[in-house]
Amino acid sequence: MNQIQPTPSGGPHGSPEGSAPDLAQLLRRSARGDQQAFAELYDATAARAYGLALRVVRDPAQAEEVTQEAYLDLWRTASRFDPARGSAISWVFTLVHRKAVDRVRSAEAATRRDTAFQSRQTDVAHDATAETAHSSLEARRVRAALDQLTPVQREAIELSYLGGYTHTEVATLLDLPLGTAKTRIRDGLIRLRDFMGVGGPWHE
């Protein structure tokens, strides 16, 4: 559809916030094709989105590419935002995080393909396939477990454990007192453990 290049205010390194705009409203307007609303959304969130991408891919150039790709996807899929499932900023960060993880996995897969020719052939390939299948199954279990949380618990857990933010950073991103952010994360972890069983990957 329309191509959009959301690069006002100097790209991902520009100032992310002006006067705390209503991100959910900007997403709804973007879904209707409002490019000005999308530019405002980009200005308000891109610096933090870039920081999240950089935390995952650990390369500034790739982090910029991931951020741009994520916002192009965001422009195309803004209509899928559902405020009942979490805040607008959490939805944006989830999309950016998914893109960044995909980039890392793609690079790792390419590296594995390159080294497979020089290492222990069939057994290594078989082990890697089994490990990938196990990881995929575990990812589905985690997603199912996340769906059991309340929206506020899920967004706090996603920022803390998927986004890699500290409790203090989560509190700042969600505009919450630190104690409230910690409580949401703790309660979310308890519900995840109950769903996944003792000894799951969420123990502190």
Coordinates of N, CA and C in Angstrom, one line a residue:
M1 N 0.9 -1.2 0.0 CA 0.0 0.0 0.0 C 0.9 1.2 0.0
N2 N 0.4 2.3 0.7 CA 1.3 3.5 0.6 C 2.6 3.3 1.3
Q3 N 3.6 3.8 0.7 CA 4.9 3.8 1.4 C 5.0 5.0 2.3
I4 N 5.6 4.8 3.5 CA 5.7 5.9 4.4 C 7.1 5.8 5.0
Q5 N 7.7 7.0 5.1 CA 9.1 7.0 5.7 C 9.0 7.9 7.0
P6 N 8.7 7.3 8.1 CA 8.5 8.0 9.3 C 9.8 8.5 10.0
T7 N 10.4 9.5 9.4 CA 11.7 9.9 9.9 C 11.8 11.4 10.3
P8 N 10.7 12.0 10.9 CA 10.8 13.3 11.4 C 11.7 13.3 12.7
S9 N 12.1 14.4 13.1 CA 12.9 14.6 14.3 C 14.2 13.8 14.3
G10 N 14.8 13.6 13.2 CA 16.1 13.0 13.1 C 16.2 11.5 13.3
G11 N 15.1 10.7 12.9 CA 15.2 9.3 13.0 C 15.2 8.7 14.4
P12 N 15.7 7.4 14.6 CA 15.5 6.8 15.8 C 16.2 7.4 17.0
H13 N 17.2 8.3 16.7 CA 17.9 8.9 17.8 C 17.3 10.2 18.2
G14 N 16.3 10.6 17.6 CA 15.7 11.9 17.9 C 14.9 11.9 19.3
S15 N 14.5 13.0 19.8 CA 13.8 13.1 21.0 C 12.4 12.4 20.9
P16 N 12.1 11.4 21.8 CA 11.0 10.6 21.7 C 9.7 11.2 22.1
E17 N 9.7 12.2 23.0 CA 8.5 12.6 23.6 C 8.4 14.1 23.6
G18 N 7.1 14.6 23.4 CA 6.9 16.0 23.5 C 6.0 16.2 24.8
S19 N 4.7 16.1 24.6 CA 3.8 16.3 25.7 C 2.9 15.1 25.9
A20 N 3.5 13.9 26.0 CA 2.8 12.7 26.3 C 1.6 12.5 25.5
P21 N 1.7 12.3 24.2 CA 0.5 12.1 23.4 C -0.3 10.8 23.7
D22 N -1.5 10.7 23.3 CA -2.3 9.5 23.5 C -1.9 8.5 22.4
L23 N -1.1 7.6 22.7 CA -0.6 6.6 21.7 C -1.7 5.7 21.1
A24 N -2.6 5.3 22.0 CA -3.7 4.5 21.5 C -4.5 5.3 20.4
Q25 N -4.8 6.6 20.7 CA -5.5 7.4 19.7 C -4.7 7.5 18.4
L26 N -3.4 7.7 18.5 CA -2.5 7.9 17.4 C -2.5 6.6 16.5
L27 N -2.5 5.4 17.2 CA -2.6 4.1 16.5 C -3.9 4.0 15.8
R28 N -5.0 4.4 16.4 CA -6.3 4.3 15.7 C -6.4 5.2 14.5
R29 N -5.8 6.4 14.6 CA -5.8 7.3 13.5 C -4.9 6.8 12.4
S30 N -3.7 6.2 12.8 CA -2.8 5.6 11.8 C -3.5 4.5 11.0
A31 N -4.3 3.7 11.7 CA -5.0 2.6 11.1 C -6.0 3.1 10.0
R32 N -6.4 4.4 10.1 CA -7.3 5.0 9.1 C -6.5 5.7 8.0
G33 N -5.1 5.5 8.0 CA -4.3 6.1 7.0 C -3.8 7.5 7.3
D34 N -3.9 7.9 8.5 CA -3.5 9.3 8.9 C -2.0 9.3 9.1
Q35 N -1.3 9.8 8.1 CA 0.2 9.8 8.2 C 0.7 10.8 9.2
Q36 N 0.0 11.9 9.4 CA 0.5 12.8 10.5 C 0.4 12.2 11.8
A37 N -0.6 11.4 12.1 CA -0.7 10.7 13.4 C 0.4 9.7 13.5
F38 N 0.7 9.0 12.4 CA 1.8 8.0 12.4 C 3.1 8.7 12.7
A39 N 3.3 9.8 12.1 CA 4.6 10.6 12.4 C 4.7 11.0 13.8
E40 N 3.6 11.4 14.4 CA 3.6 11.7 15.8 C 3.8 10.5 16.7
L41 N 3.2 9.4 16.3 CA 3.5 8.1 17.0 C 5.0 7.7 17.0
Y42 N 5.5 7.9 15.8 CA 7.0 7.6 15.6 C 7.8 8.5 16.5
D43 N 7.6 9.8 16.5 CA 8.3 10.7 17.3 C 8.3 10.4 18.8
A44 N 7.1 9.9 19.2 CA 6.9 9.7 20.6 C 7.5 8.4 21.1
T45 N 7.8 7.4 20.2 CA 8.2 6.1 20.6 C 9.5 5.6 20.0
A46 N 9.9 6.2 18.9 CA 11.0 5.6 18.1 C 12.3 5.5 18.9
A47 N 12.7 6.4 19.7 CA 13.9 6.4 20.5 C 14.0 5.2 21.4
R48 N 12.8 5.0 22.1 CA 12.8 3.8 23.0 C 12.7 2.5 22.2
A49 N 12.0 2.5 21.1 CA 12.0 1.3 20.2 C 13.4 1.0 19.7
Y50 N 14.1 2.0 19.3 CA 15.5 1.8 18.8 C 16.4 1.2 20.0
G51 N 16.2 1.7 21.2 CA 16.9 1.2 22.3 C 16.7 -0.3 22.6
L52 N 15.4 -0.6 22.4 CA 15.0 -2.0 22.6 C 15.6 -2.9 21.5
A53 N 15.6 -2.5 20.3 CA 16.2 -3.2 19.2 C 17.7 -3.4 19.4
L54 N 18.3 -2.3 19.8 CA 19.8 -2.3 20.0 C 20.1 -3.3 21.1
R55 N 19.3 -3.4 22.1 CA 19.5 -4.3 23.2 C 19.5 -5.7 22.8
V56 N 18.7 -6.0 21.7 CA 18.6 -7.4 21.2 C 19.7 -7.7 20.2
V57 N 19.8 -6.8 19.2 CA 20.7 -7.1 18.1 C 22.2 -6.7 18.3
R58 N 22.4 -5.8 19.2 CA 23.7 -5.3 19.7 C 24.5 -4.8 18.5
D59 N 23.9 -4.1 17.6 CA 24.6 -3.5 16.5 C 23.8 -2.3 16.1
P60 N 24.4 -1.1 16.1 CA 23.6 0.1 15.9 C 23.0 0.2 14.5
A61 N 23.7 -0.2 13.5 CA 23.2 -0.2 12.1 C 22.0 -1.1 11.9
Q62 N 22.2 -2.3 12.5 CA 21.1 -3.3 12.4 C 19.9 -2.9 13.2
A63 N 20.2 -2.3 14.4 CA 19.1 -1.8 15.2 C 18.2 -0.7 14.5
E64 N 18.9 0.1 13.7 CA 18.2 1.2 12.9 C 17.3 0.5 11.9
E65 N 17.9 -0.5 11.2 CA 17.1 -1.2 10.2 C 15.9 -1.9 10.8
V66 N 16.1 -2.6 11.9 CA 15.0 -3.3 12.6 C 13.9 -2.3 13.0
T67 N 14.4 -1.2 13.5 CA 13.4 -0.2 13.9 C 12.5 0.3 12.8
Q68 N 13.2 0.6 11.6 CA 12.5 1.1 10.4 C 11.5 0.0 9.9
E69 N 12.0 -1.3 9.9 CA 11.2 -2.4 9.4 C 9.9 -2.5 10.3
A70 N 10.2 -2.4 11.6 CA 9.1 -2.6 12.6 C 8.0 -1.5 12.4
Y71 N 8.5 -0.2 12.2 CA 7.5 0.8 12.0 C 6.7 0.8 10.7
L72 N 7.4 0.2 9.7 CA 6.7 0.0 8.4 C 5.6 -1.1 8.6
D73 N 5.9 -2.1 9.4 CA 4.9 -3.1 9.7 C 3.8 -2.5 10.6
L74 N 4.2 -1.6 11.5 CA 3.3 -1.0 12.4 C 2.3 -0.2 11.6
W75 N 2.7 0.5 10.6 CA 1.9 1.3 9.7 C 0.9 0.4 9.0
R76 N 1.3 -0.8 8.5 CA 0.4 -1.7 7.8 C -0.5 -2.4 8.7
T77 N -0.2 -2.6 10.0 CA -1.0 -3.4 10.8 C -1.6 -2.7 12.0
A78 N -1.6 -1.4 12.0 CA -2.1 -0.6 13.1 C -3.5 -1.0 13.5
S79 N -4.3 -1.4 12.5 CA -5.7 -1.7 12.8 C -5.8 -3.0 13.7
R80 N -4.8 -3.7 13.9 CA -4.8 -4.9 14.7 C -4.7 -4.6 16.2
F81 N -4.3 -3.4 16.5 CA -4.1 -3.0 17.9 C -5.4 -3.1 18.7
D82 N -5.4 -3.9 19.8 CA -6.5 -4.1 20.7 C -6.2 -3.6 22.1
P83 N -6.8 -2.4 22.5 CA -6.4 -1.9 23.8 C -6.9 -2.8 24.9
A84 N -7.8 -3.8 24.7 CA -8.2 -4.7 25.7 C -7.0 -5.7 26.1
R85 N -6.0 -5.8 25.2 CA -5.0 -6.8 25.4 C -3.7 -6.1 25.9
G86 N -3.7 -4.8 26.1 CA -2.5 -4.2 26.6 C -2.4 -2.7 26.1
S87 N -1.4 -2.0 26.6 CA -1.3 -0.6 26.2 C -0.7 -0.5 24.8
A88 N -0.8 0.7 24.3 CA -0.2 0.9 22.9 C 1.3 0.8 22.9
I89 N 1.9 1.3 23.9 CA 3.4 1.2 23.9 C 3.9 -0.2 24.1
S90 N 3.2 -1.0 24.8 CA 3.5 -2.4 24.9 C 3.3 -3.1 23.6
W91 N 2.3 -2.8 22.9 CA 2.1 -3.4 21.5 C 3.2 -3.0 20.6
V92 N 3.6 -1.7 20.6 CA 4.7 -1.3 19.7 C 5.9 -2.0 20.1
F93 N 6.3 -2.1 21.4 CA 7.5 -2.8 21.8 C 7.5 -4.2 21.4
T94 N 6.3 -4.9 21.6 CA 6.3 -6.3 21.2 C 6.6 -6.5 19.8
L95 N 6.1 -5.6 18.9 CA 6.4 -5.8 17.5 C 7.8 -5.5 17.2
V96 N 8.4 -4.5 17.8 CA 9.9 -4.2 17.6 C 10.7 -5.4 18.1
H97 N 10.4 -5.9 19.3 CA 11.1 -7.0 19.9 C 11.1 -8.2 19.0
R98 N 9.9 -8.5 18.4 CA 9.7 -9.7 17.5 C 10.6 -9.5 16.3
K99 N 10.6 -8.3 15.7 CA 11.5 -8.1 14.6 C 13.0 -8.2 14.9
A100 N 13.4 -7.7 16.0 CA 14.8 -7.8 16.4 C 15.2 -9.3 16.7
V101 N 14.3 -10.0 17.3 CA 14.6 -11.5 17.5 C 14.7 -12.2 16.2
D102 N 13.8 -11.9 15.3 CA 13.8 -12.5 14.0 C 15.2 -12.2 13.3
R103 N 15.7 -11.0 13.4 CA 16.9 -10.6 12.8 C 18.1 -11.4 13.4
V104 N 18.1 -11.6 14.7 CA 19.1 -12.3 15.4 C 19.1 -13.8 15.0
R105 N 17.9 -14.4 14.9 CA 17.7 -15.8 14.6 C 18.2 -16.0 13.1
S106 N 17.8 -15.1 12.2 CA 18.2 -15.2 10.9 C 19.8 -15.2 10.7
A107 N 20.4 -14.3 11.5 CA 21.9 -14.2 11.4 C 22.5 -15.5 12.0
E108 N 21.9 -16.0 13.1 CA 22.4 -17.3 13.7 C 22.2 -18.4 12.8
A109 N 21.1 -18.5 12.1 CA 20.8 -19.6 11.1 C 21.9 -19.5 10.0
A110 N 22.2 -18.3 9.5 CA 23.2 -18.2 8.4 C 24.5 -18.7 8.9
T111 N 24.9 -18.3 10.1 CA 26.2 -18.8 10.7 C 26.2 -20.3 10.8
R112 N 25.1 -20.8 11.3 CA 25.1 -22.3 11.5 C 25.2 -23.0 10.1
R113 N 24.6 -22.4 9.1 CA 24.7 -23.0 7.7 C 26.2 -23.0 7.3
D114 N 26.8 -21.9 7.5 CA 28.2 -21.7 7.1 C 29.2 -22.7 7.8
T115 N 28.9 -22.9 9.1 CA 29.8 -23.7 9.9 C 29.5 -25.2 9.8
A116 N 28.2 -25.5 9.3 CA 27.8 -26.9 9.2 C 28.7 -27.7 8.3
F117 N 29.2 -27.1 7.2 CA 30.1 -27.8 6.3 C 31.4 -28.2 6.9
Q118 N 31.8 -27.5 7.9 CA 33.1 -27.8 8.5 C 33.0 -28.5 9.8
S119 N 31.9 -28.8 10.3 CA 31.8 -29.5 11.6 C 31.1 -30.8 11.4
R120 N 30.8 -31.5 12.5 CA 30.4 -32.9 12.5 C 29.0 -33.1 11.8
Q121 N 28.9 -33.0 10.6 CA 27.8 -33.1 9.7 C 26.4 -33.5 10.3
T122 N 26.1 -34.8 10.0 CA 24.7 -35.2 10.2 C 24.2 -35.1 11.7
D123 N 25.1 -35.5 12.6 CA 24.7 -35.5 14.0 C 24.4 -34.1 14.5
V124 N 25.3 -33.2 14.1 CA 25.1 -31.8 14.5 C 23.8 -31.3 13.9
A125 N 23.5 -31.5 12.7 CA 22.3 -31.1 12.0 C 21.1 -31.6 12.7
H126 N 21.1 -32.9 13.1 CA 20.0 -33.5 13.8 C 19.8 -32.9 15.1
D127 N 20.9 -32.7 15.9 CA 20.7 -32.1 17.2 C 20.1 -30.7 17.1
A128 N 20.6 -29.9 16.1 CA 20.1 -28.6 15.9 C 18.6 -28.6 15.6
T129 N 18.2 -29.5 14.8 CA 16.8 -29.6 14.4 C 15.9 -29.9 15.6
A130 N 16.4 -30.9 16.4 CA 15.6 -31.3 17.7 C 15.6 -30.1 18.6
E131 N 16.7 -29.4 18.7 CA 16.7 -28.2 19.6 C 15.8 -27.1 19.2
T132 N 15.7 -26.9 17.9 CA 14.8 -25.9 17.3 C 13.4 -26.3 17.5
A133 N 13.0 -27.6 17.3 CA 11.7 -28.0 17.6 C 11.3 -27.9 19.0
H134 N 12.2 -28.2 19.9 CA 11.9 -28.0 21.4 C 11.7 -26.5 21.7
S135 N 12.5 -25.6 21.2 CA 12.4 -24.2 21.4 C 11.1 -23.7 20.9
S136 N 10.6 -24.2 19.7 CA 9.4 -23.7 19.2 C 8.2 -24.2 20.1
L137 N 8.3 -25.4 20.6 CA 7.2 -25.9 21.5 C 7.2 -25.1 22.7
E138 N 8.4 -24.8 23.3 CA 8.4 -24.0 24.5 C 7.9 -22.6 24.3
A139 N 8.2 -22.0 23.1 CA 7.7 -20.7 22.8 C 6.1 -20.7 22.8
R140 N 5.6 -21.8 22.2 CA 4.1 -21.8 22.2 C 3.5 -21.9 23.6
R141 N 4.2 -22.7 24.5 CA 3.7 -22.8 25.9 C 3.8 -21.4 26.6
V142 N 4.9 -20.7 26.3 CA 5.0 -19.4 27.0 C 3.9 -18.5 26.5
R143 N 3.7 -18.4 25.1 CA 2.6 -17.6 24.6 C 1.3 -17.9 25.2
A144 N 1.0 -19.2 25.3 CA -0.3 -19.6 25.9 C -0.4 -19.2 27.3
A145 N 0.7 -19.3 28.1 CA 0.8 -18.9 29.5 C 0.5 -17.4 29.6
L146 N 1.2 -16.6 28.7 CA 1.0 -15.1 28.7 C -0.5 -14.7 28.5
D147 N -1.2 -15.5 27.7 CA -2.6 -15.2 27.5 C -3.5 -15.4 28.7
Q148 N -2.9 -16.1 29.7 CA -3.7 -16.3 31.0 C -3.6 -15.1 31.9
L149 N -2.7 -14.1 31.6 CA -2.5 -13.0 32.5 C -3.5 -11.9 32.2
T150 N -3.7 -11.0 33.1 CA -4.4 -9.8 32.9 C -3.6 -8.9 31.9
P151 N -4.3 -8.0 31.2 CA -3.5 -7.1 30.2 C -2.4 -6.3 30.9
V152 N -2.7 -5.8 32.1 CA -1.6 -5.0 32.8 C -0.5 -5.9 33.3
Q153 N -0.8 -7.1 33.7 CA 0.3 -8.1 34.0 C 1.1 -8.4 32.8
R154 N 0.4 -8.7 31.7 CA 1.1 -9.2 30.5 C 2.1 -8.1 30.0
E155 N 1.6 -6.8 29.9 CA 2.5 -5.8 29.4 C 3.7 -5.6 30.3
A156 N 3.6 -5.7 31.6 CA 4.7 -5.6 32.5 C 5.7 -6.7 32.3
I157 N 5.2 -7.9 32.2 CA 6.0 -9.1 32.0 C 6.7 -9.0 30.6
E158 N 6.0 -8.6 29.6 CA 6.6 -8.6 28.3 C 7.8 -7.6 28.2
L159 N 7.6 -6.4 28.9 CA 8.6 -5.4 28.9 C 9.8 -5.9 29.7
S160 N 9.5 -6.5 30.8 CA 10.6 -6.9 31.7 C 11.4 -8.1 31.2
Y161 N 10.7 -9.2 30.7 CA 11.3 -10.4 30.3 C 11.6 -10.6 28.8
L162 N 10.7 -10.0 28.0 CA 10.9 -10.1 26.6 C 11.7 -8.8 26.1
G163 N 11.4 -7.7 26.7 CA 12.1 -6.5 26.3 C 13.4 -6.3 27.0
G164 N 13.6 -7.0 28.2 CA 14.9 -6.8 28.9 C 15.0 -5.6 29.7
Y165 N 13.9 -4.9 30.0 CA 13.9 -3.7 30.8 C 14.0 -4.1 32.3
T166 N 14.6 -3.2 33.1 CA 14.6 -3.4 34.6 C 13.3 -3.0 35.1
H167 N 13.0 -3.3 36.4 CA 11.8 -2.9 37.0 C 11.6 -1.4 37.0
T168 N 12.7 -0.7 37.2 CA 12.6 0.8 37.2 C 12.3 1.3 35.8
E169 N 12.9 0.7 34.8 CA 12.6 1.1 33.4 C 11.1 0.8 33.1
V170 N 10.7 -0.4 33.5 CA 9.3 -0.7 33.2 C 8.3 0.3 33.8
A171 N 8.6 0.7 35.1 CA 7.8 1.7 35.8 C 7.8 3.0 35.0
T172 N 8.9 3.4 34.5 CA 9.0 4.7 33.7 C 8.2 4.6 32.4
L173 N 8.4 3.5 31.7 CA 7.8 3.3 30.4 C 6.3 3.3 30.5
L174 N 5.8 2.7 31.6 CA 4.3 2.5 31.8 C 3.7 3.6 32.7
D175 N 4.6 4.6 33.1 CA 4.2 5.7 33.9 C 3.5 5.2 35.2
L176 N 4.2 4.3 35.9 CA 3.7 3.7 37.1 C 4.6 3.9 38.3
P177 N 4.1 3.9 39.5 CA 5.1 3.9 40.7 C 5.9 2.6 40.6
L178 N 7.1 2.6 41.1 CA 8.0 1.5 41.0 C 7.3 0.3 41.7
G179 N 6.7 0.5 42.9 CA 6.1 -0.6 43.6 C 5.0 -1.3 42.8
T180 N 4.2 -0.5 42.1 CA 3.1 -1.0 41.3 C 3.7 -1.9 40.2
A181 N 4.7 -1.4 39.5 CA 5.3 -2.2 38.4 C 5.9 -3.5 39.0
K182 N 6.5 -3.5 40.1 CA 7.1 -4.7 40.7 C 6.0 -5.7 41.1
T183 N 4.9 -5.2 41.6 CA 3.7 -6.0 42.0 C 3.1 -6.7 40.7
R184 N 3.0 -5.9 39.6 CA 2.4 -6.5 38.4 C 3.3 -7.6 37.9
I185 N 4.6 -7.4 37.9 CA 5.6 -8.4 37.4 C 5.5 -9.6 38.3
R186 N 5.6 -9.4 39.6 CA 5.6 -10.5 40.6 C 4.3 -11.4 40.4
D187 N 3.1 -10.7 40.4 CA 1.9 -11.4 40.3 C 1.8 -12.1 39.0
G188 N 2.3 -11.5 37.9 CA 2.3 -12.1 36.6 C 3.1 -13.4 36.6
L189 N 4.3 -13.3 37.2 CA 5.2 -14.5 37.3 C 4.5 -15.6 38.1
I190 N 3.8 -15.3 39.2 CA 3.1 -16.3 39.9 C 2.1 -17.0 39.1
R191 N 1.3 -16.3 38.3 CA 0.3 -16.9 37.4 C 0.9 -17.7 36.3
L192 N 2.1 -17.2 35.8 CA 2.8 -18.0 34.8 C 3.3 -19.3 35.3
R193 N 3.8 -19.3 36.5 CA 4.3 -20.5 37.2 C 3.1 -21.5 37.4
D194 N 2.0 -21.0 37.8 CA 0.9 -21.8 38.0 C 0.4 -22.5 36.7
F195 N 0.5 -21.8 35.6 CA 0.0 -22.3 34.4 C 1.0 -23.3 33.8
M196 N 2.3 -23.0 33.9 CA 3.4 -23.8 33.3 C 3.9 -24.9 34.2
G197 N 3.6 -24.8 35.5 CA 4.1 -25.8 36.4 C 5.4 -25.4 37.1
V198 N 5.6 -25.9 38.3 CA 6.8 -25.5 39.0 C 8.1 -26.0 38.2
G199 N 9.1 -25.1 38.2 CA 10.3 -25.5 37.5 C 10.4 -25.0 36.1
G200 N 9.3 -24.1 35.7 CA 9.3 -23.5 34.4 C 10.4 -22.5 34.3
P201 N 10.5 -21.8 33.1 CA 11.6 -20.9 32.9 C 11.5 -19.6 33.5
W202 N 10.4 -19.4 34.4 CA 10.2 -18.0 34.9 C 10.6 -17.9 36.3
H203 N 11.3 -18.8 36.9 CA 11.7 -18.7 38.3 C 12.6 -17.6 38.4
E204 N 12.6 -16.9 39.7 CA 13.4 -15.7 39.9 C 14.8 -16.2 40.4

